[in-house]
């Protein structure tokens, strides 16, 4: 099979980690007889330096013309980088919001999976961890509070800021359908998270989730208030399969869920639209503090590439092979500094990528 992949290496550790993901994808091509054609796309600080803006229209067109986008991370040191002297809409992160909107990437999927080999890095007690947990957070990505009308004003000498949280039923339905489809391929349970005791948008969210659920009699579902969910994630994470929620709640809960797995360098993510197209990137940022030192963990990006194989290319066997190779390398005791523990073998970014590629 031939696929076109737009690669946004980005800033900081971005070029290093996408380089290792490409190494692994090249090995997949070799092993399974595919051809992946890569096109490099500038975004974030790298694009500001060349074009003066974090994302050009041409870059969006290139992304749209590909079968999927693989991304590293964008952004620099927010205190010292000159990129942050620019107005907010010209800063690196503006590119990210723009590409999500332009590609209609409304569904953000983040797995939180505890590797047996990395149990020691999990901050939860062993009796809570049990035999591990494996959940997917499905976060609505292009609506809600982050995209609503906002302004700051002064009324009678008092400063006031307004943000609006709006959802229509179409926005809720499309992400809910995605969540139920994914649950169907997993342990068949959706926990929909809202604040329906307070918010109208959450009450509509509940109604639409119930309407969609009627089409999935084989998938169990429940509603949970967001404050309770924040507690349940650390009290009993094993109860969750797919967590479905709106943009801001998902922003917070997905970071919480990822931290209970112990390492940010291991966490992949996918942003999907209503076709097979998706943008795949690690959950972490560009880590400017460790850029260029060959110490970044490339596994989150490699696992994001595996998600791309699974969700955009329908290459389940190939995705399984990449995930199995990651597990194997961890089992053999190889660790980048962020996940290093006593008695294990310390390796750099490049060697970690090579070890994984070799085991496919
Ligand atoms: P960060 O995720 O980049 O780094 C947080 C900490 O985790 C740092 O100590 C870093 O060294 C470490 N870390 C992150 N990824 C790692 C990896 N793969 N291996 C080993 N250690 C890793 O978050 P931050 O420092 O808050 O942000 C840095 C920049 O990244 C900012 O400009 C921010 O805006 C940007 N950012 C971009 C994205 C994105 O591109 N999607 C997401 C989050 C932050």
Short mmCIF file of C-alpha atoms and ligand atoms in Angstrom, two decimals:
data_model
loop_
_atom_site.label_atom_id
_atom_site.label_comp_id
_atom_site.label_asym_id
_atom_site.label_seq_id
_atom_site.Cartn_x
_atom_site.Cartn_y
_atom_site.Cartn_z
CA UNK A 1 0.00 0.00 0.00
CA UNK A 2 1.21 3.53 -0.73
CA UNK A 3 0.44 6.39 1.69
CA UNK A 4 1.36 10.07 1.78
CA UNK A 5 2.40 11.35 5.20
CA UNK A 6 2.90 15.04 5.96
CA UNK A 7 5.55 15.37 8.68
CA UNK A 8 5.54 18.40 10.95
CA UNK A 9 8.80 18.01 12.85
CA UNK A 10 8.25 21.33 14.64
CA UNK A 11 10.51 22.78 17.31
CA UNK A 12 12.65 21.68 20.25
CA UNK A 13 12.89 17.88 20.37
CA UNK A 14 10.36 17.64 17.48
CA UNK A 15 12.90 16.86 14.72
CA UNK A 16 14.64 14.23 16.89
CA UNK A 17 11.50 12.32 17.86
CA UNK A 18 9.83 12.44 14.43
CA UNK A 19 13.13 11.21 12.98
CA UNK A 20 12.91 8.09 15.14
CA UNK A 21 9.23 7.57 14.29
CA UNK A 22 10.15 7.69 10.60
CA UNK A 23 12.88 5.13 11.21
CA UNK A 24 10.23 2.81 12.68
CA UNK A 25 7.76 3.52 9.85
CA UNK A 26 10.48 2.77 7.28
CA UNK A 27 11.00 -0.59 8.96
CA UNK A 28 7.23 -1.23 8.76
CA UNK A 29 7.40 -0.50 5.01
CA UNK A 30 10.30 -2.91 4.59
CA UNK A 31 8.64 -5.66 6.59
CA UNK A 32 5.09 -5.37 5.24
CA UNK A 33 5.81 -4.16 1.69
CA UNK A 34 4.32 -0.65 1.92
CA UNK A 35 5.56 2.69 0.59
CA UNK A 36 5.24 5.82 2.71
CA UNK A 37 5.93 9.11 0.93
CA UNK A 38 6.89 11.88 3.38
CA UNK A 39 6.49 15.62 2.84
CA UNK A 40 8.03 17.98 5.38
CA UNK A 41 5.73 20.76 6.56
CA UNK A 42 6.78 23.78 8.63
CA UNK A 43 4.71 24.78 11.64
CA UNK A 44 5.24 26.65 14.91
CA UNK A 45 8.52 28.44 15.56
CA UNK A 46 10.18 26.75 12.58
CA UNK A 47 7.56 28.35 10.31
CA UNK A 48 7.79 31.75 12.06
CA UNK A 49 11.54 31.81 11.40
CA UNK A 50 11.04 31.20 7.67
CA UNK A 51 7.62 32.73 6.86
CA UNK A 52 6.89 35.04 9.78
CA UNK A 53 3.70 33.12 10.64
CA UNK A 54 3.24 29.84 12.56
CA UNK A 55 1.35 28.12 9.73
CA UNK A 56 0.96 29.12 6.07
CA UNK A 57 -2.02 28.33 3.85
CA UNK A 58 0.33 26.28 1.64
CA UNK A 59 1.27 24.16 4.67
CA UNK A 60 -2.42 23.51 5.34
CA UNK A 61 -2.94 22.51 1.69
CA UNK A 62 0.00 20.08 1.88
CA UNK A 63 -1.47 18.54 5.04
CA UNK A 64 -4.90 18.27 3.41
CA UNK A 65 -3.38 16.59 0.36
CA UNK A 66 -1.84 13.80 2.45
CA UNK A 67 -3.38 10.68 4.00
CA UNK A 68 -2.28 11.62 7.53
CA UNK A 69 -0.06 14.04 9.43
CA UNK A 70 2.67 12.97 11.81
CA UNK A 71 3.80 15.70 14.16
CA UNK A 72 6.55 16.18 16.75
CA UNK A 73 5.79 19.25 18.86
CA UNK A 74 5.90 22.99 18.45
CA UNK A 75 6.87 25.91 20.66
CA UNK A 76 9.92 27.17 22.50
CA UNK A 77 10.82 28.36 25.95
CA UNK A 78 7.86 30.63 26.69
CA UNK A 79 9.96 32.94 28.93
CA UNK A 80 13.04 33.41 26.75
CA UNK A 81 12.15 32.65 23.13
CA UNK A 82 11.56 35.70 20.87
CA UNK A 83 8.55 33.85 19.40
CA UNK A 84 6.67 34.83 22.57
CA UNK A 85 7.24 38.55 22.00
CA UNK A 86 4.86 38.25 19.01
CA UNK A 87 1.10 38.90 19.29
CA UNK A 88 -0.81 35.75 20.44
CA UNK A 89 -2.12 34.95 16.93
CA UNK A 90 1.46 34.88 15.54
CA UNK A 91 2.96 32.64 18.23
CA UNK A 92 3.84 28.97 17.63
CA UNK A 93 0.73 27.56 19.39
CA UNK A 94 -1.57 29.56 17.11
CA UNK A 95 -0.46 27.20 14.33
CA UNK A 96 -1.80 24.26 16.29
CA UNK A 97 -5.25 25.77 16.82
CA UNK A 98 -5.33 26.82 13.15
CA UNK A 99 -4.47 23.38 11.78
CA UNK A 100 -7.02 21.66 14.06
CA UNK A 101 -9.74 23.99 12.78
CA UNK A 102 -8.60 23.84 9.12
CA UNK A 103 -8.51 20.04 9.10
CA UNK A 104 -11.71 19.80 11.16
CA UNK A 105 -9.96 17.66 13.77
CA UNK A 106 -12.78 17.55 16.30
CA UNK A 107 -11.94 14.32 18.12
CA UNK A 108 -8.80 13.99 20.21
CA UNK A 109 -7.87 10.53 21.33
CA UNK A 110 -5.32 9.92 24.07
CA UNK A 111 -4.58 6.48 25.42
CA UNK A 112 -3.48 6.16 29.05
CA UNK A 113 -1.93 2.75 29.37
CA UNK A 114 0.26 1.47 32.16
CA UNK A 115 3.15 -0.66 30.95
CA UNK A 116 3.91 -3.59 33.24
CA UNK A 117 7.62 -2.72 32.96
CA UNK A 118 7.02 0.90 34.07
CA UNK A 119 4.73 0.21 37.02
CA UNK A 120 7.31 1.73 39.38
CA UNK A 121 6.87 5.13 37.68
CA UNK A 122 3.13 5.16 38.45
CA UNK A 123 2.46 7.46 41.42
CA UNK A 124 -0.54 5.36 42.57
CA UNK A 125 -0.42 2.64 45.25
CA UNK A 126 0.09 -0.95 44.01
CA UNK A 127 -3.34 -2.02 45.34
CA UNK A 128 -4.96 0.72 43.21
CA UNK A 129 -2.93 -0.16 40.11
CA UNK A 130 -3.74 -3.88 40.42
CA UNK A 131 -2.86 -5.55 37.14
CA UNK A 132 -2.71 -2.20 35.34
CA UNK A 133 -5.13 0.02 33.47
CA UNK A 134 -5.80 0.82 29.85
CA UNK A 135 -8.11 3.69 28.94
CA UNK A 136 -8.75 6.07 26.07
CA UNK A 137 -9.75 9.68 26.61
CA UNK A 138 -11.87 11.03 23.76
CA UNK A 139 -11.86 14.83 24.01
CA UNK A 140 -13.93 17.16 21.82
CA UNK A 141 -11.33 19.49 20.30
CA UNK A 142 -12.86 22.26 18.22
CA UNK A 143 -15.79 23.56 20.28
CA UNK A 144 -16.67 24.70 23.76
CA UNK A 145 -14.97 27.31 25.89
CA UNK A 146 -11.68 27.48 23.94
CA UNK A 147 -13.44 28.46 20.72
CA UNK A 148 -16.33 30.55 22.10
CA UNK A 149 -16.74 34.31 21.84
CA UNK A 150 -14.58 36.12 24.40
CA UNK A 151 -13.77 39.66 25.37
CA UNK A 152 -12.52 41.82 28.21
CA UNK A 153 -14.22 45.07 29.06
CA UNK A 154 -14.41 47.70 31.76
CA UNK A 155 -17.87 48.37 33.14
CA UNK A 156 -18.27 51.28 35.57
CA UNK A 157 -14.53 51.25 36.21
CA UNK A 158 -14.47 47.48 36.96
CA UNK A 159 -12.58 45.14 34.60
CA UNK A 160 -14.58 42.14 33.46
CA UNK A 161 -13.68 39.17 31.23
CA UNK A 162 -16.19 36.97 29.41
CA UNK A 163 -15.70 33.51 27.85
CA UNK A 164 -18.58 31.59 26.33
CA UNK A 165 -19.15 27.84 26.30
CA UNK A 166 -21.32 26.72 23.40
CA UNK A 167 -22.03 23.30 21.91
CA UNK A 168 -24.60 22.34 19.31
CA UNK A 169 -25.97 18.83 18.99
CA UNK A 170 -24.06 18.12 15.78
CA UNK A 171 -20.73 18.82 17.47
CA UNK A 172 -21.66 16.55 20.35
CA UNK A 173 -23.03 13.77 18.15
CA UNK A 174 -20.02 13.40 15.84
CA UNK A 175 -17.50 13.02 18.68
CA UNK A 176 -19.86 10.71 20.59
CA UNK A 177 -20.20 8.44 17.55
CA UNK A 178 -16.39 8.28 17.33
CA UNK A 179 -16.17 7.34 21.03
CA UNK A 180 -18.75 4.55 20.73
CA UNK A 181 -17.06 3.21 17.57
CA UNK A 182 -13.75 2.99 19.40
CA UNK A 183 -15.33 1.45 22.52
CA UNK A 184 -16.85 -1.22 20.27
CA UNK A 185 -13.31 -2.28 19.27
CA UNK A 186 -12.18 -2.32 22.92
CA UNK A 187 -13.89 -3.35 26.19
CA UNK A 188 -17.24 -1.82 25.12
CA UNK A 189 -17.76 0.81 27.77
CA UNK A 190 -18.12 4.60 27.47
CA UNK A 191 -18.04 6.96 30.44
CA UNK A 192 -19.38 10.34 29.35
CA UNK A 193 -18.11 13.14 31.59
CA UNK A 194 -19.96 16.43 32.08
CA UNK A 195 -21.19 18.96 34.64
CA UNK A 196 -24.89 18.44 34.01
CA UNK A 197 -25.83 19.53 37.53
CA UNK A 198 -24.77 23.07 36.58
CA UNK A 199 -24.28 23.61 32.84
CA UNK A 200 -26.90 23.70 30.07
CA UNK A 201 -24.27 22.60 27.55
CA UNK A 202 -23.70 19.49 29.70
CA UNK A 203 -27.43 18.74 29.86
CA UNK A 204 -27.58 18.81 26.06
CA UNK A 205 -24.39 16.71 25.98
CA UNK A 206 -26.13 14.03 28.10
CA UNK A 207 -29.23 13.94 25.91
CA UNK A 208 -27.22 13.54 22.70
CA UNK A 209 -25.00 10.86 24.24
CA UNK A 210 -28.15 8.92 25.18
CA UNK A 211 -29.51 9.25 21.64
CA UNK A 212 -26.26 7.95 20.13
CA UNK A 213 -26.01 5.17 22.74
CA UNK A 214 -29.36 3.80 21.53
CA UNK A 215 -27.59 2.82 18.30
CA UNK A 216 -24.94 0.86 20.21
CA UNK A 217 -26.83 -1.67 22.35
CA UNK A 218 -23.63 -3.73 22.68
CA UNK A 219 -21.72 -0.83 24.32
CA UNK A 220 -22.39 0.00 27.98
CA UNK A 221 -22.37 3.65 28.96
CA UNK A 222 -22.61 5.82 32.05
CA UNK A 223 -22.59 9.53 32.86
CA UNK A 224 -20.14 10.92 35.39
CA UNK A 225 -19.70 14.43 36.76
CA UNK A 226 -16.29 15.89 35.97
CA UNK A 227 -15.32 16.50 39.61
CA UNK A 228 -16.12 12.89 40.44
CA UNK A 229 -14.17 11.70 37.38
CA UNK A 230 -11.09 13.64 38.52
CA UNK A 231 -11.26 11.68 41.79
CA UNK A 232 -12.07 8.32 40.21
CA UNK A 233 -9.03 8.55 37.92
CA UNK A 234 -6.73 8.33 40.92
CA UNK A 235 -8.97 6.15 43.13
CA UNK A 236 -9.95 3.49 40.63
CA UNK A 237 -8.55 4.03 37.12
CA UNK A 238 -9.23 0.41 36.20
CA UNK A 239 -12.99 1.08 35.90
CA UNK A 240 -12.49 3.14 32.71
CA UNK A 241 -12.41 2.02 29.10
CA UNK A 242 -13.34 5.04 26.91
CA UNK A 243 -13.86 8.41 28.61
CA UNK A 244 -15.78 10.86 26.43
CA UNK A 245 -15.83 14.55 27.30
CA UNK A 246 -15.91 18.14 26.06
CA UNK A 247 -12.91 20.32 25.26
CA UNK A 248 -11.89 21.93 28.57
CA UNK A 249 -12.76 18.98 30.82
CA UNK A 250 -10.83 16.76 28.39
CA UNK A 251 -7.82 19.07 28.46
CA UNK A 252 -7.56 18.70 32.22
CA UNK A 253 -8.60 15.04 32.61
CA UNK A 254 -6.32 13.80 29.83
CA UNK A 255 -3.30 15.37 31.55
CA UNK A 256 -4.36 13.81 34.85
CA UNK A 257 -4.86 10.41 33.22
CA UNK A 258 -1.51 10.65 31.50
CA UNK A 259 0.34 11.47 34.69
CA UNK A 260 -1.01 8.40 36.47
CA UNK A 261 0.82 6.34 33.84
CA UNK A 262 4.03 7.88 35.15
CA UNK A 263 5.80 9.22 32.09
CA UNK A 264 4.92 11.93 29.64
CA UNK A 265 7.45 10.60 27.16
CA UNK A 266 5.31 7.49 26.58
CA UNK A 267 1.96 9.03 25.70
CA UNK A 268 0.64 9.16 22.17
CA UNK A 269 -2.35 10.98 20.75
CA UNK A 270 -4.50 11.23 17.65
CA UNK A 271 -6.74 14.02 16.42
CA UNK A 272 -9.37 12.79 13.99
CA UNK A 273 -12.04 14.20 11.70
CA UNK A 274 -15.02 12.33 10.26
CA UNK A 275 -12.95 10.64 7.54
CA UNK A 276 -9.93 8.37 7.92
CA UNK A 277 -7.64 11.39 8.07
CA UNK A 278 -5.88 12.24 11.33
CA UNK A 279 -3.04 14.18 12.92
CA UNK A 280 -0.83 12.09 15.19
CA UNK A 281 1.47 13.56 17.80
CA UNK A 282 2.89 12.83 21.24
CA UNK A 283 0.97 14.28 24.20
CA UNK A 284 3.99 16.19 25.43
CA UNK A 285 5.40 19.51 24.21
CA UNK A 286 8.65 20.43 22.48
CA UNK A 287 10.77 20.12 25.66
CA UNK A 288 13.21 22.92 24.73
CA UNK A 289 15.18 22.17 27.92
CA UNK A 290 16.45 18.88 26.47
CA UNK A 291 16.41 19.62 22.72
CA UNK A 292 19.38 18.49 20.64
CA UNK A 293 20.90 16.36 23.41
CA UNK A 294 19.79 12.91 22.22
CA UNK A 295 17.99 12.30 25.52
CA UNK A 296 14.30 12.77 24.58
CA UNK A 297 12.10 9.70 24.75
CA UNK A 298 10.82 9.00 21.21
CA UNK A 299 8.30 6.34 22.29
CA UNK A 300 5.25 8.67 22.50
CA UNK A 301 5.85 9.71 18.88
CA UNK A 302 6.50 6.13 17.77
CA UNK A 303 3.24 5.03 19.44
CA UNK A 304 1.47 7.96 17.74
CA UNK A 305 2.76 6.62 14.43
CA UNK A 306 1.28 3.24 15.41
CA UNK A 307 -2.07 4.95 15.98
CA UNK A 308 -1.75 6.46 12.50
CA UNK A 309 -1.26 2.98 11.04
CA UNK A 310 -4.33 1.73 12.92
CA UNK A 311 -6.81 4.59 12.58
CA UNK A 312 -5.90 6.26 9.27
CA UNK A 313 -4.43 3.36 7.25
CA UNK A 314 -6.38 0.39 8.69
CA UNK A 315 -3.05 -1.39 9.21
CA UNK A 316 -3.89 -3.19 12.45
CA UNK A 317 -1.25 -5.88 12.09
CA UNK A 318 1.46 -3.28 11.46
CA UNK A 319 0.29 -1.18 14.44
CA UNK A 320 0.34 -4.29 16.65
CA UNK A 321 3.90 -5.00 15.50
CA UNK A 322 5.08 -1.50 16.47
CA UNK A 323 3.38 -1.68 19.89
CA UNK A 324 4.82 -5.15 20.51
CA UNK A 325 8.31 -3.90 19.59
CA UNK A 326 7.99 -1.06 22.14
CA UNK A 327 6.95 -3.54 24.84
CA UNK A 328 9.79 -5.87 23.91
CA UNK A 329 12.43 -3.14 24.17
CA UNK A 330 11.09 -2.11 27.59
CA UNK A 331 11.06 -5.74 28.67
CA UNK A 332 14.70 -6.06 27.67
CA UNK A 333 15.44 -3.20 30.06
CA UNK A 334 16.28 -0.33 27.70
CA UNK A 335 15.33 3.11 29.05
CA UNK A 336 15.72 6.76 28.05
CA UNK A 337 16.62 9.05 31.00
CA UNK A 338 13.01 10.06 31.76
CA UNK A 339 12.00 6.45 32.50
CA UNK A 340 15.36 5.21 33.80
CA UNK A 341 15.48 3.12 36.98
CA UNK A 342 18.11 1.08 38.77
CA UNK A 343 19.53 -1.91 36.95
CA UNK A 344 18.22 -0.86 33.53
CA UNK A 345 20.21 0.08 30.41
CA UNK A 346 20.34 3.78 29.61
CA UNK A 347 19.99 4.67 25.91
CA UNK A 348 19.56 7.89 23.91
CA UNK A 349 16.81 8.97 21.53
CA UNK A 350 18.45 7.51 18.43
CA UNK A 351 19.34 4.18 19.98
CA UNK A 352 15.83 3.78 21.40
CA UNK A 353 14.38 4.34 17.91
CA UNK A 354 16.79 1.86 16.36
CA UNK A 355 16.10 -0.81 19.00
CA UNK A 356 12.36 -0.55 18.39
CA UNK A 357 12.75 -0.60 14.59
CA UNK A 358 15.01 -3.68 14.81
CA UNK A 359 12.36 -5.60 16.78
CA UNK A 360 9.64 -5.18 14.16
P1 LIG B 1 6.83 19.83 27.70
O1 LIG B 1 5.90 18.68 27.56
O2 LIG B 1 7.56 20.23 26.48
O3 LIG B 1 7.92 19.50 28.83
C1 LIG B 1 7.58 19.24 30.19
C2 LIG B 1 8.70 18.43 30.83
O4 LIG B 1 8.67 17.10 30.32
C3 LIG B 1 10.10 18.97 30.52
O5 LIG B 1 10.92 18.80 31.64
C4 LIG B 1 10.59 18.10 29.39
O6 LIG B 1 11.99 17.96 29.33
C5 LIG B 1 9.91 16.77 29.69
N1 LIG B 1 9.61 16.02 28.46
C6 LIG B 1 8.64 16.30 27.55
N2 LIG B 1 8.68 15.42 26.55
C7 LIG B 1 9.68 14.55 26.83
C8 LIG B 1 10.22 13.42 26.16
N3 LIG B 1 9.74 12.98 24.99
N4 LIG B 1 11.26 12.78 26.72
C9 LIG B 1 11.77 13.18 27.89
N5 LIG B 1 11.29 14.25 28.58
C10 LIG B 1 10.27 14.94 28.05
O7 LIG B 1 5.99 21.04 28.29
P2 LIG B 1 6.40 22.55 28.56
O8 LIG B 1 7.81 22.62 29.05
O9 LIG B 1 5.31 23.11 29.36
O10 LIG B 1 6.31 23.25 27.14
C11 LIG B 1 7.44 23.45 26.28
C12 LIG B 1 6.94 24.01 24.95
O11 LIG B 1 6.11 23.05 24.30
C13 LIG B 1 6.08 25.28 25.10
O12 LIG B 1 6.42 26.16 24.07
C14 LIG B 1 4.67 24.77 24.93
O13 LIG B 1 3.80 25.75 24.46
C15 LIG B 1 4.89 23.67 23.91
N6 LIG B 1 3.83 22.64 23.85
C16 LIG B 1 3.53 22.17 22.62
C17 LIG B 1 2.60 21.16 22.49
C18 LIG B 1 2.30 20.63 21.12
O14 LIG B 1 3.08 20.85 20.20
N7 LIG B 1 1.21 19.90 20.93
C19 LIG B 1 1.98 20.63 23.63
C20 LIG B 1 2.35 21.12 24.89
C21 LIG B 1 3.29 22.12 24.99
#
